[in-house]
Short mmCIF file of C-alpha atoms and ligand atoms in Angstrom, two decimals:
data_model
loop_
_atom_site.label_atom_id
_atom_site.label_comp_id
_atom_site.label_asym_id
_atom_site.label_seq_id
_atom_site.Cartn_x
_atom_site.Cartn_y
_atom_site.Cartn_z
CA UNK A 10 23.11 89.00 -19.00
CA UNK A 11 21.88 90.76 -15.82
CA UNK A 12 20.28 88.23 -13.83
CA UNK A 13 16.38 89.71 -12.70
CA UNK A 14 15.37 90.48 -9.23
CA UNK A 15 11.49 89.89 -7.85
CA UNK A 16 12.19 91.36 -4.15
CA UNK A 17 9.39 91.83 -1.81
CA UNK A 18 9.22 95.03 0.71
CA UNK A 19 6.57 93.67 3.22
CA UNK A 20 6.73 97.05 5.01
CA UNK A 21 5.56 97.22 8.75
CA UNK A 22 3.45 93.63 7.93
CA UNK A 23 3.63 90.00 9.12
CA UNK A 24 4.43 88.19 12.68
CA UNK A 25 6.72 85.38 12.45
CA UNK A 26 3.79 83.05 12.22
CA UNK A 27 3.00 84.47 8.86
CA UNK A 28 6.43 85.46 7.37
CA UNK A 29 7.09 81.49 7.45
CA UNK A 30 4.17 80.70 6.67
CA UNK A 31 4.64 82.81 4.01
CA UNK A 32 8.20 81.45 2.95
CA UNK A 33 6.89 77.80 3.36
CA UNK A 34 4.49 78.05 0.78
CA UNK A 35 6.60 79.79 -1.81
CA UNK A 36 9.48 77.55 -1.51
CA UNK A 37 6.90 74.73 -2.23
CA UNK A 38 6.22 76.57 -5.32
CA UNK A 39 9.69 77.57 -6.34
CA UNK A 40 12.00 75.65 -8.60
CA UNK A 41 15.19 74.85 -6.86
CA UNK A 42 17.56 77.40 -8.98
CA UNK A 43 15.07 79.73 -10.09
CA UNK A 44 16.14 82.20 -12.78
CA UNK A 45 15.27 85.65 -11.13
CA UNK A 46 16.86 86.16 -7.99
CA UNK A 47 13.79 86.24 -4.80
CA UNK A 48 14.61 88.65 -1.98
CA UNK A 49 12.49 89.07 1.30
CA UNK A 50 13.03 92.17 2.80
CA UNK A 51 11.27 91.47 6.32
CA UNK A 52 11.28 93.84 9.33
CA UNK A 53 13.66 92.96 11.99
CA UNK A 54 11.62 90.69 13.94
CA UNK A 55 10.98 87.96 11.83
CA UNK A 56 14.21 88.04 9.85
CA UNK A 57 15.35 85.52 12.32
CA UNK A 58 12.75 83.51 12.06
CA UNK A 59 12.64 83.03 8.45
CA UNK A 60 16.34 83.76 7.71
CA UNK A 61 17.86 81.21 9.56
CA UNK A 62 15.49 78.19 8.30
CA UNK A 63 17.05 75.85 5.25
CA UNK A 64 19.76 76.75 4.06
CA UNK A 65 19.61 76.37 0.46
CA UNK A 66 19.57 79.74 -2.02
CA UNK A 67 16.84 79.93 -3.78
CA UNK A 68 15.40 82.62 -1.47
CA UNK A 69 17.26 85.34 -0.17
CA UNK A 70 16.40 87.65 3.00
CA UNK A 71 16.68 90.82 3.09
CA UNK A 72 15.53 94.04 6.20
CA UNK A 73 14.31 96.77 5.48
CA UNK A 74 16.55 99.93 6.75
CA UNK A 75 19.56 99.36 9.47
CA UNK A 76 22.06 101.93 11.21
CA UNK A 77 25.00 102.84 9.98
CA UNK A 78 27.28 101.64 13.23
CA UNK A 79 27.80 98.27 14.04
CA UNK A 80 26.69 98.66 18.29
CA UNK A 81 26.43 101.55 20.30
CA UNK A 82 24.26 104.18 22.22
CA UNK A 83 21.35 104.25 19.53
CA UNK A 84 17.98 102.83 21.19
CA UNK A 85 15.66 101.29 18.91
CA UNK A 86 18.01 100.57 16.05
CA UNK A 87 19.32 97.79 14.04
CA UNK A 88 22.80 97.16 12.97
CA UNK A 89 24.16 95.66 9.71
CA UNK A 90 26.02 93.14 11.47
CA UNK A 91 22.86 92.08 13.93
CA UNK A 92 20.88 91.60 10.25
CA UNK A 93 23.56 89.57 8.79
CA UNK A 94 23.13 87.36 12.12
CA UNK A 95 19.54 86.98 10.98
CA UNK A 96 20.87 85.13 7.96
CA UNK A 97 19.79 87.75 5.75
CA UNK A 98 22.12 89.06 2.50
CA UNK A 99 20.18 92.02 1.79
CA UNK A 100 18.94 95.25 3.27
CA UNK A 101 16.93 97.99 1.40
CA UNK A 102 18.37 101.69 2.41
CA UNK A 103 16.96 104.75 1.12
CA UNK A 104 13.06 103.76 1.04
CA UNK A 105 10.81 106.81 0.37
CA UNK A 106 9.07 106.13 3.30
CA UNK A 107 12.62 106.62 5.22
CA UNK A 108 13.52 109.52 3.70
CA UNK A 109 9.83 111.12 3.84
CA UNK A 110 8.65 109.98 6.81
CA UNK A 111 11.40 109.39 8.89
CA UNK A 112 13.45 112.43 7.83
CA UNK A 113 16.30 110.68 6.40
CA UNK A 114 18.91 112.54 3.94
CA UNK A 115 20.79 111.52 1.19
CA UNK A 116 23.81 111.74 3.95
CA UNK A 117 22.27 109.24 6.11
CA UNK A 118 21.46 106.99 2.97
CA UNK A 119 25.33 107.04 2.23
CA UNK A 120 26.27 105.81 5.56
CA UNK A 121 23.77 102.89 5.43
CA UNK A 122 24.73 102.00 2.74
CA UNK A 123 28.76 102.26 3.41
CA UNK A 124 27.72 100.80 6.38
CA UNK A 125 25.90 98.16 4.94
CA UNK A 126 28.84 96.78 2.69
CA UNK A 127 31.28 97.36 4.49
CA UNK A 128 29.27 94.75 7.62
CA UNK A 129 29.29 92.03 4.23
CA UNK A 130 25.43 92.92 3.77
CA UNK A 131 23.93 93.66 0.00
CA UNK A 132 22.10 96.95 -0.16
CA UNK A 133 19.14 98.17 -2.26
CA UNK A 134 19.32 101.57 -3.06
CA UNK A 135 15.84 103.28 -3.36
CA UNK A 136 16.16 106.41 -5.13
CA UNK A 137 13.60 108.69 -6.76
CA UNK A 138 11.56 111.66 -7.22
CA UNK A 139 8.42 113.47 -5.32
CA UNK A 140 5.49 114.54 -7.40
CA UNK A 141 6.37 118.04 -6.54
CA UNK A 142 9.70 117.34 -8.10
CA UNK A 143 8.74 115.67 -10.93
CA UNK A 144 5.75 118.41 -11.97
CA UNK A 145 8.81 120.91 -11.66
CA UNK A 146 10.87 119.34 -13.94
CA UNK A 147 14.30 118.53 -11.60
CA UNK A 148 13.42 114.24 -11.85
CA UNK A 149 16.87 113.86 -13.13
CA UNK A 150 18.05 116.20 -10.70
CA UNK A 151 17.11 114.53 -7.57
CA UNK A 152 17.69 111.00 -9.28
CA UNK A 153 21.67 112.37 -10.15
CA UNK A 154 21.71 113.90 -6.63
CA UNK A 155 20.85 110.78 -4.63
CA UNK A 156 23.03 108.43 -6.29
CA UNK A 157 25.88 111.09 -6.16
CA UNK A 158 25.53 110.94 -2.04
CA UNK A 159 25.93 107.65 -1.87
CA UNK A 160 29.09 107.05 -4.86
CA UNK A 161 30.97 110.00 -3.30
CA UNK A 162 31.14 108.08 0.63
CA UNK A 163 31.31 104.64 -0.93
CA UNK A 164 34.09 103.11 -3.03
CA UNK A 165 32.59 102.48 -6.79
CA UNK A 166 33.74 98.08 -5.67
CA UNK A 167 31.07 98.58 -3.20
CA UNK A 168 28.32 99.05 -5.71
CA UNK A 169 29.23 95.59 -7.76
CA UNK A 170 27.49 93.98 -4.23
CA UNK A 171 24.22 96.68 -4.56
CA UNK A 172 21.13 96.75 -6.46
CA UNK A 173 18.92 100.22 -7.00
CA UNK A 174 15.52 100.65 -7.20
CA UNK A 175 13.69 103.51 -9.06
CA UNK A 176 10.93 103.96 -7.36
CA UNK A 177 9.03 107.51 -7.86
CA UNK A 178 7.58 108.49 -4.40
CA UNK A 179 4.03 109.71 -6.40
CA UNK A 180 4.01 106.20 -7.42
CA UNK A 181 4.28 103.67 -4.50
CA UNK A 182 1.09 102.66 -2.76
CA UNK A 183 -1.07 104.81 -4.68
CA UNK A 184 -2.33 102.07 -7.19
CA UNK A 185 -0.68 104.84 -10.17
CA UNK A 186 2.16 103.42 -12.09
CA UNK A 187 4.98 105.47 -14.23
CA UNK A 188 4.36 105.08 -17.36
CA UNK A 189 6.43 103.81 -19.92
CA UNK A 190 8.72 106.35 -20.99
CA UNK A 191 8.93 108.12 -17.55
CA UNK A 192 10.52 104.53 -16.31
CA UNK A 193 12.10 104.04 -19.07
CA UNK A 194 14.31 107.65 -19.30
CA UNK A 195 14.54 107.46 -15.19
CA UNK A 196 16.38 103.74 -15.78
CA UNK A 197 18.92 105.35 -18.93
CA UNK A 198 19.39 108.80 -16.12
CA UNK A 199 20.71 106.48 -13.61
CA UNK A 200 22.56 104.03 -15.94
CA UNK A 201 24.44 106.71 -17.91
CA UNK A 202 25.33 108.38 -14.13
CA UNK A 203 26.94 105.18 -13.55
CA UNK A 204 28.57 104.77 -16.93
CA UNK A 205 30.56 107.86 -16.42
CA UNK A 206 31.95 106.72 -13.56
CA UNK A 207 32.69 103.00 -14.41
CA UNK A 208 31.60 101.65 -17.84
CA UNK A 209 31.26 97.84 -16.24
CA UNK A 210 29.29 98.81 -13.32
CA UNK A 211 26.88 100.38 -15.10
CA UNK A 212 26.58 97.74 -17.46
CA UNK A 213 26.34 95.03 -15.10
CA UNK A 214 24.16 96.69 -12.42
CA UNK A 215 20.58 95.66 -11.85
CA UNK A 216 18.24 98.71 -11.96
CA UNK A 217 14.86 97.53 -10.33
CA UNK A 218 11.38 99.72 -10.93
CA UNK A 219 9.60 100.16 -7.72
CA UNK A 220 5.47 101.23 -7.59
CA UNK A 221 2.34 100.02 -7.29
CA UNK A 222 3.53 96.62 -9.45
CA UNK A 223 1.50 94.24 -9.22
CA UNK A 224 0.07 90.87 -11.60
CA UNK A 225 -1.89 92.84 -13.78
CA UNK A 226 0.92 95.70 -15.03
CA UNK A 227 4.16 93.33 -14.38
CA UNK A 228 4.20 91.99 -17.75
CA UNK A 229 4.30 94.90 -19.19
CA UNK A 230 6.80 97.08 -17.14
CA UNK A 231 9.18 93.93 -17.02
CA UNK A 232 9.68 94.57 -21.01
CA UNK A 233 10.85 98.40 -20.48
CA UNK A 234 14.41 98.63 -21.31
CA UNK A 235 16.71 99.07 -18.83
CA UNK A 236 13.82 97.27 -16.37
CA UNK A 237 16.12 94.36 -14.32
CA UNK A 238 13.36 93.21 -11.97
CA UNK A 239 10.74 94.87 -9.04
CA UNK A 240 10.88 95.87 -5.78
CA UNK A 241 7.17 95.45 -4.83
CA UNK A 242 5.30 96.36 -1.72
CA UNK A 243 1.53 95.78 -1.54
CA UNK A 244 1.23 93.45 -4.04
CA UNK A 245 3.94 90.76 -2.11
CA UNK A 246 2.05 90.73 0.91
CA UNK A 247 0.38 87.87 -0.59
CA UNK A 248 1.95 84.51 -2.33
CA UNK A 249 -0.15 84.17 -5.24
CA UNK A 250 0.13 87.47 -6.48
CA UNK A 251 4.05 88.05 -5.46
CA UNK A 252 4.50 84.44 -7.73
CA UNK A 253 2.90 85.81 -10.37
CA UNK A 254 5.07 88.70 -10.32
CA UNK A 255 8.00 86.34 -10.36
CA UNK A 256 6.80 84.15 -12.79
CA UNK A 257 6.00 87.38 -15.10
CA UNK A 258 9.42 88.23 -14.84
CA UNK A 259 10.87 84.78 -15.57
CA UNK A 260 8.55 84.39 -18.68
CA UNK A 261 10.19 87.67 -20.08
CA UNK A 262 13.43 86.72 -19.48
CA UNK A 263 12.78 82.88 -20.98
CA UNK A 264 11.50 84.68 -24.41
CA UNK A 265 14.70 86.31 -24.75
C1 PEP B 312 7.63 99.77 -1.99
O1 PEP B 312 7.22 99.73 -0.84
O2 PEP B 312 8.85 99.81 -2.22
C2 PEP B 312 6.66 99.76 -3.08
C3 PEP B 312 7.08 99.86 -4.31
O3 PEP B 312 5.33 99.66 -2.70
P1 PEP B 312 4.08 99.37 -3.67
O4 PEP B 312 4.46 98.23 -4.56
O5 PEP B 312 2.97 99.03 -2.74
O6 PEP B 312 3.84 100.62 -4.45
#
């Protein structure tokens, strides 16, 4: 069985004073060996902070974008191997708000994520649609397209280490959720994509839904098939309602 994944984005949020504050309180309310697997993704400056405290596993760190060198002439950014020396495992490449606001392509998303593995780091692909794309019919498209840039620079091994995240752009921050069959056909897109190029990966790969999750719908969308887990934004900014999240998902999963 595909172990689930609760993993926070905190976006551009949270000093160091928080983030720990922040991680203190939920591992106070975490089991040791919890059964969904609880990633952090933190921006760069407090990764340290809260990535090199305790060492135990029950929660993982994660940043949120890095370059795809490992040093060199490229002000302002952050390498895979400087994140790993935050003590973090993870790092999400390919968020919306990278590709849309930032300008990044799929080509750039490849070489994170190459990048990524290759430095020992865990990526989380973000892939999905516009609105505009959706309304015009070419979801699957875009989907097929993304995940294509990123298999054809990246030996298939590499993706045993990743996780991907669905998460349609009309859908994150706006408080409007997919709805059930529109996750549920995205998740079978990118999990028969996989199966024709390795019938293991694609069974073994966790496919997270990203988008205005939060306590309220996570019940629900955590009993979609083909649903492994969230990647949640606004709702994770606070501990009670990123727990709940977690705990929604670990109720599913404990009713078999
Ligand atoms: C995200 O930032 O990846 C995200 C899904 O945000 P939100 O949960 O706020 O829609």
């Amino acid at each position: 069985m595909r172990k689930p994944v609760s993993a926070a984005n905190w976006k551009m949020h949270k000093t160091s004073g928080e983030a720990s504050a922040f991680v203190e309180e939920l591992r106070s309310k975490i089991l040791d060996e919890p059964q969904v697997d609880i990633i952090l993704c933190a921006s760069s400056t407090v990764l340290f902070h809260i990535g090199t405290g305790p060492n135990e596993s029950a929660i993982q760190f994660g940043a949120q974008n890095c370059h795809w060198e490992n040093e060199g002439a490229f002000t302002g950014e952050v390498s895979p191997e400087m994140i790993l020396d935050c003590g973090a495992q993870w790092v999400i490449v390919g968020h919306s708000e990278r590709r849309h606001l930032f300008g990044e392509t799929d080509e750039d998303v490849a070489r994170k994520f190459s990048a990524a593995v290759s430095a020992g780091l865990r990526p989380i692909l973000c892939i999905g649609e516009t609105l505009d794309e959706r309304q015009s019919g070419s979801t699957s498209e875009v989907i097929k397209r993304q995940l294509s840039a990123v298999i054809s620079q990246t030996e298939e091994e590499a993706f045993d280490q990743a996780v991907i995240a669905y998460e349609p752009v009309w859908a994150i921050g706006t408080g409007i959720t997919a709805d059930t069959s529109q996750i549920e056909e995205a998740h079978q897109i990118i999990r028969d994509f996989i199966m024709n190029k390795d019938e293991k990966l694609a069974t073994e790969i966790r496919i997270l839904y990203g988008g205005s999750v939060k306590p309220g719908n996570a019940a629900e969308l955590i009993g979609i098939e083909g649903v492994d887990g969230f990647l949640v934004g606004g709702a994770s900014l606070s501990v009670d309602s990123f727990m709940e999240i977690t705990q929604g998902i670990s109720d599913h999963y404990d009713k078999g």
